[in-house]
């Protein structure tokens, strides 16, 4: 029994030491992760030469965002030409459409993250501008009838669908759904233009909201006061009565 107790004490002591080691490793890993995140966000060197923002070499200055956006749009326009000039849709149609999505998202995703987390107002403003510009471009792509007509037959025509591997069929189906859901591609041209405008307006309002969250609290003059009734009461201090 004493031997068992000694063994239990030794086991508890060993467990405590292991717990201390694990805690120290967790603290070290957390510190290293935070340091690495700061390096990634700021493009700081990690034992080597400095990289661009989020590891994207082309993003070294705030104005580089605009250059990257222009490059992405130009590359996408070339891909669009190659898609719409094909005699018949095929596997390359899906690959090029997927490439368009990849090219845009690489810049949009970086801008989206930067506008929320970067400590520099210059970086946030530059990324905010590019985010809005590229999202407008995406809305236009989603309403592009020529692109839809290029991919839809690969989903609806059994012979053409049979030319695709399972992964390409899945991508084609998702792209077609995106055209229909986001772009209103089945609508007349005037209505599609209205859908694009509506999405753009929503995007602009989201941008304004994000920008306002980065500014100090402000007060506003609202007349008539009755216009404030739908607002929750906790927002009333933002609109003090004016003489």
mmCIF file of C-alpha atoms in Angstrom:
data_model
loop_
_atom_site.group_PDB
_atom_site.id
_atom_site.type_symbol
_atom_site.label_atom_id
_atom_site.label_comp_id
_atom_site.label_asym_id
_atom_site.label_seq_id
_atom_site.Cartn_x
_atom_site.Cartn_y
_atom_site.Cartn_z
ATOM 1 C CA UNK A 1 0.000 0.000 0.000
ATOM 2 C CA UNK A 2 2.863 2.415 0.881
ATOM 3 C CA UNK A 3 4.606 1.397 -2.324
ATOM 4 C CA UNK A 4 1.432 2.119 -4.206
ATOM 5 C CA UNK A 5 1.167 5.510 -2.504
ATOM 6 C CA UNK A 6 4.755 6.325 -3.380
ATOM 7 C CA UNK A 7 4.096 5.288 -6.912
ATOM 8 C CA UNK A 8 0.987 7.460 -6.990
ATOM 9 C CA UNK A 9 2.948 10.448 -5.644
ATOM 10 C CA UNK A 10 5.639 9.886 -8.246
ATOM 11 C CA UNK A 11 2.991 9.663 -10.936
ATOM 12 C CA UNK A 12 1.364 12.885 -9.745
ATOM 13 C CA UNK A 13 4.742 14.635 -9.641
ATOM 14 C CA UNK A 14 5.569 13.433 -13.145
ATOM 15 C CA UNK A 15 2.134 14.532 -14.357
ATOM 16 C CA UNK A 16 2.644 17.970 -12.818
ATOM 17 C CA UNK A 17 6.007 18.321 -14.552
ATOM 18 C CA UNK A 18 4.463 17.282 -17.854
ATOM 19 C CA UNK A 19 1.683 19.807 -17.327
ATOM 20 C CA UNK A 20 4.255 22.551 -16.669
ATOM 21 C CA UNK A 21 6.160 21.592 -19.805
ATOM 22 C CA UNK A 22 2.951 21.519 -21.857
ATOM 23 C CA UNK A 23 1.904 24.923 -20.498
ATOM 24 C CA UNK A 24 5.304 26.387 -21.314
ATOM 25 C CA UNK A 25 5.152 24.947 -24.814
ATOM 26 C CA UNK A 26 1.627 26.344 -25.260
ATOM 27 C CA UNK A 27 2.772 29.807 -24.150
ATOM 28 C CA UNK A 28 5.759 29.602 -26.464
ATOM 29 C CA UNK A 29 3.628 28.415 -29.376
ATOM 30 C CA UNK A 30 1.103 31.175 -28.724
ATOM 31 C CA UNK A 31 3.855 33.788 -28.647
ATOM 32 C CA UNK A 32 5.443 32.399 -31.794
ATOM 33 C CA UNK A 33 2.066 32.314 -33.539
ATOM 34 C CA UNK A 34 1.342 35.936 -32.578
ATOM 35 C CA UNK A 35 4.802 37.014 -33.716
ATOM 36 C CA UNK A 36 4.344 35.187 -36.983
ATOM 37 C CA UNK A 37 0.898 36.724 -37.533
ATOM 38 C CA UNK A 38 2.389 40.178 -36.949
ATOM 39 C CA UNK A 39 5.116 39.380 -39.465
ATOM 40 C CA UNK A 40 2.589 38.176 -42.032
ATOM 41 C CA UNK A 41 0.305 41.189 -41.617
ATOM 42 C CA UNK A 42 3.156 43.671 -41.653
ATOM 43 C CA UNK A 43 5.359 41.908 -44.188
ATOM 44 C CA UNK A 44 8.147 41.722 -41.606
ATOM 45 C CA UNK A 45 11.069 39.360 -42.167
ATOM 46 C CA UNK A 46 10.908 35.933 -40.529
ATOM 47 C CA UNK A 47 14.537 34.899 -40.442
ATOM 48 C CA UNK A 48 15.053 36.113 -43.983
ATOM 49 C CA UNK A 49 14.218 38.950 -46.337
ATOM 50 C CA UNK A 50 11.056 40.971 -45.837
ATOM 51 C CA UNK A 51 8.021 39.841 -47.784
ATOM 52 C CA UNK A 52 4.930 41.673 -48.906
ATOM 53 C CA UNK A 53 1.690 41.976 -46.982
ATOM 54 C CA UNK A 54 0.274 38.558 -46.013
ATOM 55 C CA UNK A 55 3.235 36.996 -47.813
ATOM 56 C CA UNK A 56 2.140 38.506 -51.142
ATOM 57 C CA UNK A 57 5.355 39.863 -52.572
ATOM 58 C CA UNK A 58 3.623 42.454 -54.770
ATOM 59 C CA UNK A 59 1.990 44.153 -51.754
ATOM 60 C CA UNK A 60 4.826 46.145 -50.191
ATOM 61 C CA UNK A 61 3.214 49.604 -50.124
ATOM 62 C CA UNK A 62 -0.430 50.688 -49.753
ATOM 63 C CA UNK A 63 -0.529 51.901 -53.368
ATOM 64 C CA UNK A 64 0.446 48.402 -54.521
ATOM 65 C CA UNK A 65 -3.125 47.310 -53.871
ATOM 66 C CA UNK A 66 -4.368 49.438 -56.765
ATOM 67 C CA UNK A 67 -1.684 48.050 -59.088
ATOM 68 C CA UNK A 68 -2.599 44.486 -58.103
ATOM 69 C CA UNK A 69 -6.276 45.186 -58.702
ATOM 70 C CA UNK A 70 -5.560 46.555 -62.175
ATOM 71 C CA UNK A 71 -3.383 43.548 -62.963
ATOM 72 C CA UNK A 72 -6.132 41.173 -61.786
ATOM 73 C CA UNK A 73 -8.813 42.885 -63.879
ATOM 74 C CA UNK A 74 -6.585 42.863 -66.983
ATOM 75 C CA UNK A 75 -5.847 39.146 -66.546
ATOM 76 C CA UNK A 76 -9.538 38.394 -66.065
ATOM 77 C CA UNK A 77 -10.501 40.320 -69.187
ATOM 78 C CA UNK A 78 -8.054 38.249 -71.221
ATOM 79 C CA UNK A 79 -9.548 35.068 -69.765
ATOM 80 C CA UNK A 80 -13.050 36.302 -70.608
ATOM 81 C CA UNK A 81 -12.014 36.865 -74.237
ATOM 82 C CA UNK A 82 -10.580 33.355 -74.458
ATOM 83 C CA UNK A 83 -13.774 31.855 -72.994
ATOM 84 C CA UNK A 84 -16.253 33.732 -75.162
ATOM 85 C CA UNK A 85 -14.247 33.071 -78.347
ATOM 86 C CA UNK A 86 -14.428 29.279 -77.982
ATOM 87 C CA UNK A 87 -16.536 27.503 -80.581
ATOM 88 C CA UNK A 88 -17.843 24.959 -78.069
ATOM 89 C CA UNK A 89 -17.584 24.876 -74.268
ATOM 90 C CA UNK A 90 -15.233 22.265 -72.867
ATOM 91 C CA UNK A 91 -13.050 21.463 -69.871
ATOM 92 C CA UNK A 92 -10.918 24.540 -70.522
ATOM 93 C CA UNK A 93 -14.040 26.699 -70.162
ATOM 94 C CA UNK A 94 -14.446 25.551 -66.566
ATOM 95 C CA UNK A 95 -10.740 25.891 -65.855
ATOM 96 C CA UNK A 96 -10.638 29.457 -67.171
ATOM 97 C CA UNK A 97 -13.760 30.483 -65.285
ATOM 98 C CA UNK A 98 -12.289 29.009 -62.139
ATOM 99 C CA UNK A 99 -9.072 30.886 -62.886
ATOM 100 C CA UNK A 100 -11.019 34.160 -63.077
ATOM 101 C CA UNK A 101 -12.417 33.476 -59.626
ATOM 102 C CA UNK A 102 -8.961 32.637 -58.297
ATOM 103 C CA UNK A 103 -7.307 35.745 -59.764
ATOM 104 C CA UNK A 104 -9.931 38.105 -58.325
ATOM 105 C CA UNK A 105 -10.214 36.407 -54.952
ATOM 106 C CA UNK A 106 -6.485 36.531 -54.289
ATOM 107 C CA UNK A 107 -6.640 40.327 -54.287
ATOM 108 C CA UNK A 108 -10.138 40.693 -52.825
ATOM 109 C CA UNK A 109 -9.423 38.374 -49.905
ATOM 110 C CA UNK A 110 -6.193 40.196 -49.073
ATOM 111 C CA UNK A 111 -7.997 43.537 -49.254
ATOM 112 C CA UNK A 112 -10.868 42.247 -47.125
ATOM 113 C CA UNK A 113 -8.510 41.118 -44.368
ATOM 114 C CA UNK A 114 -6.316 44.208 -44.566
ATOM 115 C CA UNK A 115 -9.196 46.678 -44.288
ATOM 116 C CA UNK A 116 -10.237 45.046 -41.007
ATOM 117 C CA UNK A 117 -6.977 44.233 -39.234
ATOM 118 C CA UNK A 118 -4.117 46.438 -40.411
ATOM 119 C CA UNK A 119 -2.874 49.013 -37.909
ATOM 120 C CA UNK A 120 -2.021 51.558 -40.618
ATOM 121 C CA UNK A 121 -4.842 53.820 -41.812
ATOM 122 C CA UNK A 122 -3.074 54.155 -45.189
ATOM 123 C CA UNK A 123 -3.157 50.400 -45.720
ATOM 124 C CA UNK A 124 -6.776 50.185 -44.549
ATOM 125 C CA UNK A 125 -7.910 52.981 -46.863
ATOM 126 C CA UNK A 126 -6.038 51.567 -49.865
ATOM 127 C CA UNK A 127 -7.429 48.082 -49.302
ATOM 128 C CA UNK A 128 -10.922 49.461 -48.711
ATOM 129 C CA UNK A 129 -10.884 51.255 -52.056
ATOM 130 C CA UNK A 130 -9.643 48.201 -53.940
ATOM 131 C CA UNK A 131 -12.119 45.926 -52.180
ATOM 132 C CA UNK A 132 -15.020 48.077 -53.376
ATOM 133 C CA UNK A 133 -13.661 48.324 -56.922
ATOM 134 C CA UNK A 134 -13.138 44.591 -57.303
ATOM 135 C CA UNK A 135 -16.479 43.687 -55.754
ATOM 136 C CA UNK A 136 -18.176 45.873 -58.376
ATOM 137 C CA UNK A 137 -16.199 43.948 -60.986
ATOM 138 C CA UNK A 138 -17.370 40.651 -59.477
ATOM 139 C CA UNK A 139 -21.005 41.786 -59.598
ATOM 140 C CA UNK A 140 -20.577 42.559 -63.303
ATOM 141 C CA UNK A 141 -19.008 39.154 -63.921
ATOM 142 C CA UNK A 142 -21.930 37.431 -62.209
ATOM 143 C CA UNK A 143 -24.309 39.166 -64.628
ATOM 144 C CA UNK A 144 -22.239 38.495 -67.756
ATOM 145 C CA UNK A 145 -24.533 36.618 -70.133
ATOM 146 C CA UNK A 146 -21.715 35.487 -72.431
ATOM 147 C CA UNK A 147 -19.896 33.773 -69.576
ATOM 148 C CA UNK A 148 -23.097 32.106 -68.431
ATOM 149 C CA UNK A 149 -23.860 30.885 -71.953
ATOM 150 C CA UNK A 150 -20.363 29.397 -72.090
ATOM 151 C CA UNK A 151 -20.698 27.312 -68.915
ATOM 152 C CA UNK A 152 -24.420 26.478 -68.743
ATOM 153 C CA UNK A 153 -24.358 23.910 -71.615
ATOM 154 C CA UNK A 154 -21.733 21.939 -69.686
ATOM 155 C CA UNK A 155 -24.321 21.471 -66.952
ATOM 156 C CA UNK A 156 -27.493 21.086 -69.017
ATOM 157 C CA UNK A 157 -26.269 19.130 -72.058
ATOM 158 C CA UNK A 158 -25.636 15.496 -71.128
ATOM 159 C CA UNK A 159 -23.152 14.962 -73.982
ATOM 160 C CA UNK A 160 -21.063 17.982 -73.027
ATOM 161 C CA UNK A 161 -21.368 17.130 -69.351
ATOM 162 C CA UNK A 162 -19.963 13.700 -70.118
ATOM 163 C CA UNK A 163 -16.738 15.318 -71.349
ATOM 164 C CA UNK A 164 -15.987 16.605 -67.858
ATOM 165 C CA UNK A 165 -14.435 14.798 -64.935
ATOM 166 C CA UNK A 166 -16.474 14.752 -61.683
ATOM 167 C CA UNK A 167 -14.604 17.698 -60.185
ATOM 168 C CA UNK A 168 -15.104 19.859 -63.284
ATOM 169 C CA UNK A 169 -18.795 18.959 -63.387
ATOM 170 C CA UNK A 170 -19.150 20.081 -59.781
ATOM 171 C CA UNK A 171 -17.328 23.359 -60.446
ATOM 172 C CA UNK A 172 -19.468 24.021 -63.532
ATOM 173 C CA UNK A 173 -22.645 23.427 -61.538
ATOM 174 C CA UNK A 174 -21.527 25.771 -58.758
ATOM 175 C CA UNK A 175 -20.595 28.495 -61.235
ATOM 176 C CA UNK A 176 -23.955 28.195 -62.990
ATOM 177 C CA UNK A 177 -25.771 28.483 -59.663
ATOM 178 C CA UNK A 178 -23.702 31.555 -58.818
ATOM 179 C CA UNK A 179 -24.711 33.241 -62.086
ATOM 180 C CA UNK A 180 -28.368 32.507 -61.403
ATOM 181 C CA UNK A 181 -28.391 33.393 -57.704
ATOM 182 C CA UNK A 182 -26.082 36.430 -57.601
ATOM 183 C CA UNK A 183 -26.305 37.807 -61.121
ATOM 184 C CA UNK A 184 -29.975 37.260 -61.934
ATOM 185 C CA UNK A 185 -28.738 35.906 -65.240
ATOM 186 C CA UNK A 186 -32.206 34.624 -66.199
ATOM 187 C CA UNK A 187 -33.617 38.164 -66.082
ATOM 188 C CA UNK A 188 -33.899 40.632 -68.991
ATOM 189 C CA UNK A 189 -30.870 42.842 -69.535
ATOM 190 C CA UNK A 190 -32.386 45.900 -67.844
ATOM 191 C CA UNK A 191 -33.278 43.852 -64.776
ATOM 192 C CA UNK A 192 -29.806 42.306 -64.646
ATOM 193 C CA UNK A 193 -28.330 45.798 -64.687
ATOM 194 C CA UNK A 194 -30.612 46.671 -61.767
ATOM 195 C CA UNK A 195 -29.401 43.594 -59.874
ATOM 196 C CA UNK A 196 -25.780 44.642 -60.397
ATOM 197 C CA UNK A 197 -26.605 48.163 -59.224
ATOM 198 C CA UNK A 198 -28.396 46.812 -56.156
ATOM 199 C CA UNK A 199 -25.449 44.592 -55.216
ATOM 200 C CA UNK A 200 -23.083 47.505 -55.751
ATOM 201 C CA UNK A 201 -25.220 49.727 -53.510
ATOM 202 C CA UNK A 202 -25.235 47.096 -50.766
ATOM 203 C CA UNK A 203 -21.461 46.782 -51.112
ATOM 204 C CA UNK A 204 -21.038 50.559 -50.833
ATOM 205 C CA UNK A 205 -23.170 50.645 -47.691
ATOM 206 C CA UNK A 206 -21.132 47.833 -46.161
ATOM 207 C CA UNK A 207 -17.970 49.768 -46.973
ATOM 208 C CA UNK A 208 -19.364 52.909 -45.338
ATOM 209 C CA UNK A 209 -20.314 50.908 -42.260
ATOM 210 C CA UNK A 210 -16.811 49.439 -41.930
ATOM 211 C CA UNK A 211 -15.234 52.875 -42.394
ATOM 212 C CA UNK A 212 -17.447 54.337 -39.683
ATOM 213 C CA UNK A 213 -16.397 51.652 -37.215
ATOM 214 C CA UNK A 214 -12.814 52.905 -37.547
ATOM 215 C CA UNK A 215 -13.693 56.508 -36.685
ATOM 216 C CA UNK A 216 -14.198 58.108 -33.270
ATOM 217 C CA UNK A 217 -17.798 58.377 -32.017
ATOM 218 C CA UNK A 218 -19.679 61.251 -33.596
ATOM 219 C CA UNK A 219 -22.900 63.115 -32.966
ATOM 220 C CA UNK A 220 -25.462 63.859 -35.650
ATOM 221 C CA UNK A 221 -28.245 66.352 -36.137
ATOM 222 C CA UNK A 222 -31.486 64.710 -37.208
ATOM 223 C CA UNK A 223 -34.652 66.566 -38.065
ATOM 224 C CA UNK A 224 -37.392 65.780 -37.368
ATOM 225 C CA UNK A 225 -36.640 63.940 -34.122
ATOM 226 C CA UNK A 226 -39.459 61.544 -34.879
ATOM 227 C CA UNK A 227 -37.195 59.943 -37.493
ATOM 228 C CA UNK A 228 -35.230 58.378 -34.621
ATOM 229 C CA UNK A 229 -38.144 56.376 -33.240
ATOM 230 C CA UNK A 230 -37.284 53.111 -35.052
ATOM 231 C CA UNK A 231 -33.765 53.105 -33.535
ATOM 232 C CA UNK A 232 -32.966 51.192 -30.323
ATOM 233 C CA UNK A 233 -32.851 53.499 -27.301
ATOM 234 C CA UNK A 234 -29.124 52.938 -26.696
ATOM 235 C CA UNK A 235 -28.379 54.954 -29.850
ATOM 236 C CA UNK A 236 -30.201 58.073 -28.662
ATOM 237 C CA UNK A 237 -27.048 59.631 -27.083
ATOM 238 C CA UNK A 238 -25.533 59.797 -30.569
ATOM 239 C CA UNK A 239 -28.299 62.216 -31.574
ATOM 240 C CA UNK A 240 -28.554 64.857 -28.821
ATOM 241 C CA UNK A 241 -31.289 67.473 -29.197
ATOM 242 C CA UNK A 242 -30.150 70.520 -31.134
ATOM 243 C CA UNK A 243 -31.236 74.105 -30.440
#
